[in-house]
Amino acid sequence: MADPWKPSVTVAAVIERDGSFLLVEEETAEGIRLNQPAGHLDPAESLLAAAARETLEETAFDFTPTQLIGVYLWRNERTDADAATYLRFAFCGELGEHDPARALDHGILRAVWLTREEIAERAAQHRSPLVQRCVDDYLKGVRYPLDLLFTHPSAAAR
């Protein structure tokens, strides 16, 4: 019996400070790509914990999600080998302390601050079309309360 189809659940942090957004440049099979601090939901992890963890691992900044920007579905069909569907939960929140001595995740080259216009100018380097969409939704003021999300204790770390 074939495995049932399952989208990959991911989280992303849309972090704005003084008109610029925190993004990462990462090495991928397709070359250097630009993305929000983002990654996969791990087993026994809430969506909020995943967003905080991924931001720390990829930027060395603490991050506390305070609002949900949106839930996005995207299918990557760039190559047959990489064809996958992603369900992304994008959050905004409070940026905390930075630890410049902390090593960044494997594949992350650096964290960068870019304006909306600079992000748009680098569209060919976006990891997915969701990079720009999440920034634009944030700038439009799209926000949902976190109590929209529920994590049953059976799904969280014990």
Coordinates of C-alpha atoms in Angstrom, one line a residue, residues 10 12 19 33 38 41 50 81 91 93 104 106 118 121 128 142 147 153:
T10 CA 6.2 24.5 8.2
A12 CA 7.8 31.1 9.4
G19 CA 10.9 49.2 8.1
R33 CA 17.8 31.4 -1.6
A38 CA 11.3 29.1 8.7
L41 CA 7.3 21.4 12.6
A50 CA 8.5 25.6 16.2
A81 CA 12.6 15.1 -7.1
F91 CA 3.7 34.4 12.6
G93 CA 5.8 38.7 17.2
L104 CA 23.5 29.2 12.7
H106 CA 23.5 24.0 8.6
E118 CA 14.7 45.0 -1.5
E121 CA 13.9 43.1 -6.1
S128 CA 9.1 30.2 -2.4
V142 CA -3.4 40.8 8.4
D147 CA -6.0 31.4 20.4
P153 CA -1.5 17.9 25.1

